[in-house]
Amino acid sequence: MARYITQRLVYMVITMFLIATFTFFLMKFLPGTPLSAADRLSEEQQAVVLAKYGLDDPVPVQYFNYMVNLVQGDLGISFQFDNREVTTIILDRIGPSLQIGLQAMIIGTLLGMLLGLVSAIYHNGFLDYGSTFTAVIGQSVPSFVFAGIFQYFVGVKLGWFPVALWGTWEHTVMPTLSLAIFPLAIAARFMRTEMLEVMGSDYITTARAKGVNKFGVVFKHGVRNALIPLITVLGPLAVGLMTGTLVIESIFAVPGIGDQFVKSINTNDFPIIMGTTLFFAFFFIIIVLVIDLLYGIIDPRIRLAEGE
Amino acid sequence: MKKANWLLLVLVLALSMFLAACSGGDDSDTGSDGGSDGGDGEDTEGSGDTEQVLNLMETAEIPTMDVSMATDAVAFQWLGSTMDGLYRLGEEAKPEPAIAEDHEVSEDGINWTFNLREDATWSNGDPVTANDFVYAWQRAVDPDTGSEYGPYMLGGVIDNATEIADGDKPVEELGVEATDDYTLEVTLEKATPYFESMTAFGTFLPLNESFVEEAGEDYALEADTLLSNGPFKFTEWNQSEGWTLEKNEDYWDADNVQLEEINVSVVKETSTGVNLYNNGEVDRASLTAEYVDEYRSSEDYRVIEEPTLFYLKMNQENEILANENARKAIQMIMDRQSMVETILNNGSIAATGDIPKNFTTHPETEEDFRDINGDLVETNKEEAQELWSTAKEELGIDEAEIGYLGGDTETSKNMDAYLKSQLEELEGLTVNVQAVPFQERLDRDTAMDYDLQNSGWGPDYIDPNTFLNMWVTDGANNKTGYSNEEYDALIEEAGDELALEPVERYENFLEAEKILIQDDAVIAPLYQRATAYLWNSSVKDVGVNPMGADFDYKYAYKE
């Protein structure tokens, strides 16, 4: 196990290095400069400022400097937010994104699993059709549509929750719900399909024949088996939700990181582009590792590369 | 379909109720607090003693509060609210004394002596002295600072600013000196009649040297590494969430400041802003075109005009656009009025010259620039076709194809599609619209790699020169290939010999604009931008400025 994890960590470092390299060179193809007043300044004036930030160096030199700093844990200083460190900017903004992402994942997954379970147990019944319908809607309607509906009806008309902004737990309710619907739909669909398959297996019949009651079988054998495909799909989705979503965050004015993925590119804020990309990649790689480890725990049939 | 929507809504609501119920739990107290939030506003409205708290929104975070680094509207807005420069823009954008009580100008217009008030202090108790200006201005042009607006605004105005910014002279040689604590001597590069209004601009604000040096790299990054010498001061600043300003009790003119607090939230979506406004949580929300029809008749509806002009730049390196008649045809074929009414629909006005409406007035008659020169372009489809035929004859072509560089936002795509259809009314003309991101457009403008370009310009100071100066031969922002000796001479004369002759100088600008738009048809004016707002009508006396801080809350109050 320890060897497996070490091996994976080495791969992780290599992957991160490759991602950093690709992103760096790709980003240098962006048109324009990181200057915010580039439309005003003459070319000579721009050159003076660019030189101050070392942006007049050849790209390979810039790359080398960046990587040296990166290894030392220095992600640099933002151009959009003068003098502010990239690390500070990400840490300041990731909190709200993580919170609503995590809440949405937990609520969405649990409710979705429940819905899928109900569907499977009452297969082809009214409840099954109802929950399948919900799942289809949840998966096909984009989250910002729900966000708009929530904001207007629940926020403005009913006044149950704050319309937008950030501060108390109430402020997180509507963004969380809007985000939760997609994982809910996914979880419900996978749960239902897997459960139906598992419940038809021979060993379930055996278990039932041995006198285990219906719900015991469902929870002990069914759910556990259904978790494998579910985790495979939901893991990466979770990374997406927890690292900030542009649309939901801007609709509910959540002070999250979501818009920086786009804005840093539009403004040529090179250090932030690198910072957000690496952060996202890191998160993603970790989650993939965790998922792989979870497989082994959930399903003993999956053996990690121990013996090799 | 209808039924499905309805079902969906019920489902969603049921779900949210369920979740609300389970997360409520022991927090029921805070729950009821949240519910009455909207009510608070109504309570205070009813009573005679109105809370002097303004709740506002910004669509972007504050990129910087460092005077030398500021370049954008948000930064200048909040610098302007918390700081006083030598002068401050007052009513009708006329500079009124702020840190300077008055000033004298030498006969040649080069040496300006500002007498500073002695009762102005920073929010840490230090007095505001002449050295604070010297330090700030030197810092702005110091190449080590990496300022963009420093060299841009001070260059060519303050003596030696350009040389210092280029690293050719030490910062100490900048033409600004503190002869004593309360006397500031400024040496200009040449007589600059609009210098007084420039001193109200963000880049010219003072800095407390010891405070800035002590804070070092952390200067202006948090509320407590900021210093105010103006009407308000920062008490809280959460980058992407919002910020809170309170009245600065140490402000020299604190008696005239009525607002106690300004809360600003960062809200990027117009729809969210409108919902918050309707919920009574904010006092102002900006509207985009699709909301205007819904709220136009509301008593809270207000339109604020800006002196920002949009126009089609025509690259004269293009064979067709090098033809004057072709350019005039383009100016004339476009129906600007229906464009501002249907596409923009936010109070923007059709532009008919290079200088916006309500921007500057004649120094003697006080008549608006736009009113004096009148409409230099008009829509006349027939004449446009005639001019176009002549152009085609002169060029020896039947058909023409030109590129059109536009923006990639929703509004600009709509506008560009509209303009394309208008331009293609010219027989045989094909317009190829290319929607590119802003940065790409700048790059291609610099390289002059375009035919037509939808472009815009806002003023840096209150003087026609800020709009007209850019079109001189090889001007850094000209990029159309336009060159006319007569035009260059008029602009140069206005900057040199006539610098101290306001009337003649103004006539030069009037004449230059006619040449630029009417005779040479260098650009095709499109519209002057305005923004539509929902504005709480109990908020009074918010100043509106043509540059720098868009709004001045110094004298604002709530009824």
mmCIF file of N, CA and C in Angstrom, chain A residues 188-236:
data_model
loop_
_atom_site.group_PDB
_atom_site.id
_atom_site.type_symbol
_atom_site.label_atom_id
_atom_site.label_comp_id
_atom_site.label_asym_id
_atom_site.label_seq_id
_atom_site.Cartn_x
_atom_site.Cartn_y
_atom_site.Cartn_z
ATOM 1 N N ALA A 188 -28.758 9.588 -8.735
ATOM 2 C CA ALA A 188 -30.016 8.840 -8.812
ATOM 3 C C ALA A 188 -29.993 7.860 -9.983
ATOM 4 N N ARG A 189 -29.518 8.311 -11.121
ATOM 5 C CA ARG A 189 -29.518 7.445 -12.295
ATOM 6 C C ARG A 189 -28.586 6.246 -12.117
ATOM 7 N N PHE A 190 -27.380 6.540 -11.652
ATOM 8 C CA PHE A 190 -26.425 5.447 -11.485
ATOM 9 C C PHE A 190 -26.882 4.457 -10.432
ATOM 10 N N MET A 191 -27.411 5.008 -9.358
ATOM 11 C CA MET A 191 -27.865 4.165 -8.258
ATOM 12 C C MET A 191 -28.948 3.210 -8.746
ATOM 13 N N ARG A 192 -29.874 3.777 -9.491
ATOM 14 C CA ARG A 192 -31.002 2.969 -9.967
ATOM 15 C C ARG A 192 -30.502 1.840 -10.888
ATOM 16 N N THR A 193 -29.714 2.208 -11.868
ATOM 17 C CA THR A 193 -29.225 1.217 -12.832
ATOM 18 C C THR A 193 -28.447 0.107 -12.133
ATOM 19 N N GLU A 194 -27.501 0.530 -11.302
ATOM 20 C CA GLU A 194 -26.654 -0.441 -10.631
ATOM 21 C C GLU A 194 -27.450 -1.343 -9.708
ATOM 22 N N MET A 195 -28.357 -0.721 -8.991
ATOM 23 C CA MET A 195 -29.160 -1.493 -8.043
ATOM 24 C C MET A 195 -29.979 -2.546 -8.764
ATOM 25 N N LEU A 196 -30.576 -2.154 -9.885
ATOM 26 C CA LEU A 196 -31.391 -3.101 -10.636
ATOM 27 C C LEU A 196 -30.540 -4.279 -11.083
ATOM 28 N N GLU A 197 -29.309 -3.946 -11.504
ATOM 29 C CA GLU A 197 -28.430 -5.003 -11.978
ATOM 30 C C GLU A 197 -28.033 -5.927 -10.841
ATOM 31 N N VAL A 198 -27.592 -5.287 -9.755
ATOM 32 C CA VAL A 198 -27.123 -6.071 -8.613
ATOM 33 C C VAL A 198 -28.249 -6.913 -8.019
ATOM 34 N N MET A 199 -29.419 -6.308 -7.924
ATOM 35 C CA MET A 199 -30.521 -7.006 -7.270
ATOM 36 C C MET A 199 -30.959 -8.238 -8.057
ATOM 37 N N GLY A 200 -30.619 -8.266 -9.344
ATOM 38 C CA GLY A 200 -30.961 -9.442 -10.139
ATOM 39 C C GLY A 200 -29.904 -10.545 -10.065
ATOM 40 N N SER A 201 -28.761 -10.243 -9.394
ATOM 41 C CA SER A 201 -27.673 -11.225 -9.364
ATOM 42 C C SER A 201 -28.022 -12.445 -8.519
ATOM 43 N N ASP A 202 -27.284 -13.505 -8.813
ATOM 44 C CA ASP A 202 -27.541 -14.768 -8.110
ATOM 45 C C ASP A 202 -27.304 -14.670 -6.615
ATOM 46 N N TYR A 203 -26.202 -13.947 -6.258
ATOM 47 C CA TYR A 203 -25.883 -13.945 -4.826
ATOM 48 C C TYR A 203 -26.905 -13.201 -3.988
ATOM 49 N N ILE A 204 -27.622 -12.308 -4.652
ATOM 50 C CA ILE A 204 -28.690 -11.616 -3.926
ATOM 51 C C ILE A 204 -29.823 -12.611 -3.650
ATOM 52 N N THR A 205 -30.132 -13.378 -4.688
ATOM 53 C CA THR A 205 -31.171 -14.393 -4.513
ATOM 54 C C THR A 205 -30.775 -15.354 -3.397
ATOM 55 N N THR A 206 -29.467 -15.727 -3.391
ATOM 56 C CA THR A 206 -28.964 -16.610 -2.351
ATOM 57 C C THR A 206 -29.162 -15.983 -0.973
ATOM 58 N N ALA A 207 -28.771 -14.723 -0.880
ATOM 59 C CA ALA A 207 -28.879 -14.033 0.408
ATOM 60 C C ALA A 207 -30.323 -14.001 0.872
ATOM 61 N N ARG A 208 -31.201 -13.692 -0.076
ATOM 62 C CA ARG A 208 -32.625 -13.642 0.259
ATOM 63 C C ARG A 208 -33.084 -15.023 0.717
ATOM 64 N N ALA A 209 -32.616 -16.057 -0.019
ATOM 65 C CA ALA A 209 -33.038 -17.423 0.299
ATOM 66 C C ALA A 209 -32.578 -17.816 1.691
ATOM 67 N N LYS A 210 -31.407 -17.274 2.082
ATOM 68 C CA LYS A 210 -30.881 -17.610 3.420
ATOM 69 C C LYS A 210 -31.637 -16.855 4.517
ATOM 70 N N GLY A 211 -32.561 -16.031 4.105
ATOM 71 C CA GLY A 211 -33.428 -15.407 5.092
ATOM 72 C C GLY A 211 -33.089 -13.973 5.446
ATOM 73 N N VAL A 212 -32.066 -13.364 4.760
ATOM 74 C CA VAL A 212 -31.794 -11.945 5.010
ATOM 75 C C VAL A 212 -32.967 -11.139 4.475
ATOM 76 N N ASN A 213 -33.433 -10.174 5.261
ATOM 77 C CA ASN A 213 -34.614 -9.457 4.787
ATOM 78 C C ASN A 213 -34.280 -8.507 3.649
ATOM 79 N N LYS A 214 -35.311 -8.002 2.994
ATOM 80 C CA LYS A 214 -35.161 -7.220 1.772
ATOM 81 C C LYS A 214 -34.253 -6.000 1.966
ATOM 82 N N PHE A 215 -34.479 -5.252 3.034
ATOM 83 C CA PHE A 215 -33.707 -4.029 3.236
ATOM 84 C C PHE A 215 -32.261 -4.330 3.609
ATOM 85 N N GLY A 216 -32.087 -5.413 4.345
ATOM 86 C CA GLY A 216 -30.730 -5.842 4.680
ATOM 87 C C GLY A 216 -29.929 -6.112 3.421
ATOM 88 N N VAL A 217 -30.531 -6.816 2.495
ATOM 89 C CA VAL A 217 -29.854 -7.143 1.242
ATOM 90 C C VAL A 217 -29.533 -5.865 0.464
ATOM 91 N N VAL A 218 -30.513 -4.998 0.405
ATOM 92 C CA VAL A 218 -30.326 -3.757 -0.344
ATOM 93 C C VAL A 218 -29.121 -2.995 0.188
ATOM 94 N N PHE A 219 -29.057 -2.807 1.490
ATOM 95 C CA PHE A 219 -27.991 -1.982 2.039
ATOM 96 C C PHE A 219 -26.644 -2.687 2.072
ATOM 97 N N LYS A 220 -26.674 -3.970 2.466
ATOM 98 C CA LYS A 220 -25.407 -4.663 2.636
ATOM 99 C C LYS A 220 -24.764 -4.999 1.294
ATOM 100 N N HIS A 221 -25.548 -5.460 0.357
ATOM 101 C CA HIS A 221 -24.967 -5.907 -0.914
ATOM 102 C C HIS A 221 -25.183 -4.916 -2.043
ATOM 103 N N GLY A 222 -26.387 -4.439 -2.127
ATOM 104 C CA GLY A 222 -26.725 -3.589 -3.269
ATOM 105 C C GLY A 222 -25.979 -2.275 -3.290
ATOM 106 N N VAL A 223 -26.133 -1.474 -2.234
ATOM 107 C CA VAL A 223 -25.566 -0.129 -2.213
ATOM 108 C C VAL A 223 -24.062 -0.179 -2.394
ATOM 109 N N ARG A 224 -23.440 -1.096 -1.705
ATOM 110 C CA ARG A 224 -21.984 -1.168 -1.758
ATOM 111 C C ARG A 224 -21.484 -1.392 -3.194
ATOM 112 N N ASN A 225 -22.167 -2.231 -3.914
ATOM 113 C CA ASN A 225 -21.772 -2.488 -5.288
ATOM 114 C C ASN A 225 -22.038 -1.308 -6.206
ATOM 115 N N ALA A 226 -23.112 -0.629 -5.910
ATOM 116 C CA ALA A 226 -23.466 0.504 -6.767
ATOM 117 C C ALA A 226 -22.507 1.667 -6.568
ATOM 118 N N LEU A 227 -21.797 1.669 -5.437
ATOM 119 C CA LEU A 227 -20.921 2.802 -5.128
ATOM 120 C C LEU A 227 -19.754 2.943 -6.098
ATOM 121 N N ILE A 228 -19.261 1.816 -6.610
ATOM 122 C CA ILE A 228 -18.071 1.865 -7.462
ATOM 123 C C ILE A 228 -18.261 2.778 -8.681
ATOM 124 N N PRO A 229 -19.252 2.503 -9.528
ATOM 125 C CA PRO A 229 -19.413 3.406 -10.681
ATOM 126 C C PRO A 229 -19.774 4.825 -10.252
ATOM 127 N N LEU A 230 -20.500 4.930 -9.162
ATOM 128 C CA LEU A 230 -20.934 6.236 -8.691
ATOM 129 C C LEU A 230 -19.729 7.103 -8.336
ATOM 130 N N ILE A 231 -18.784 6.526 -7.607
ATOM 131 C CA ILE A 231 -17.606 7.275 -7.188
ATOM 132 C C ILE A 231 -16.764 7.674 -8.396
ATOM 133 N N THR A 232 -16.698 6.773 -9.359
ATOM 134 C CA THR A 232 -15.923 7.063 -10.567
ATOM 135 C C THR A 232 -16.441 8.327 -11.262
ATOM 136 N N VAL A 233 -17.756 8.467 -11.289
ATOM 137 C CA VAL A 233 -18.343 9.624 -11.965
ATOM 138 C C VAL A 233 -18.337 10.856 -11.079
ATOM 139 N N LEU A 234 -18.674 10.666 -9.817
ATOM 140 C CA LEU A 234 -18.865 11.822 -8.940
ATOM 141 C C LEU A 234 -17.561 12.456 -8.480
ATOM 142 N N GLY A 235 -16.485 11.680 -8.435
ATOM 143 C CA GLY A 235 -15.206 12.222 -7.973
ATOM 144 C C GLY A 235 -14.780 13.447 -8.769
ATOM 145 N N PRO A 236 -14.576 13.278 -10.061
ATOM 146 C CA PRO A 236 -14.170 14.421 -10.878
ATOM 147 C C PRO A 236 -15.203 15.552 -10.866
#
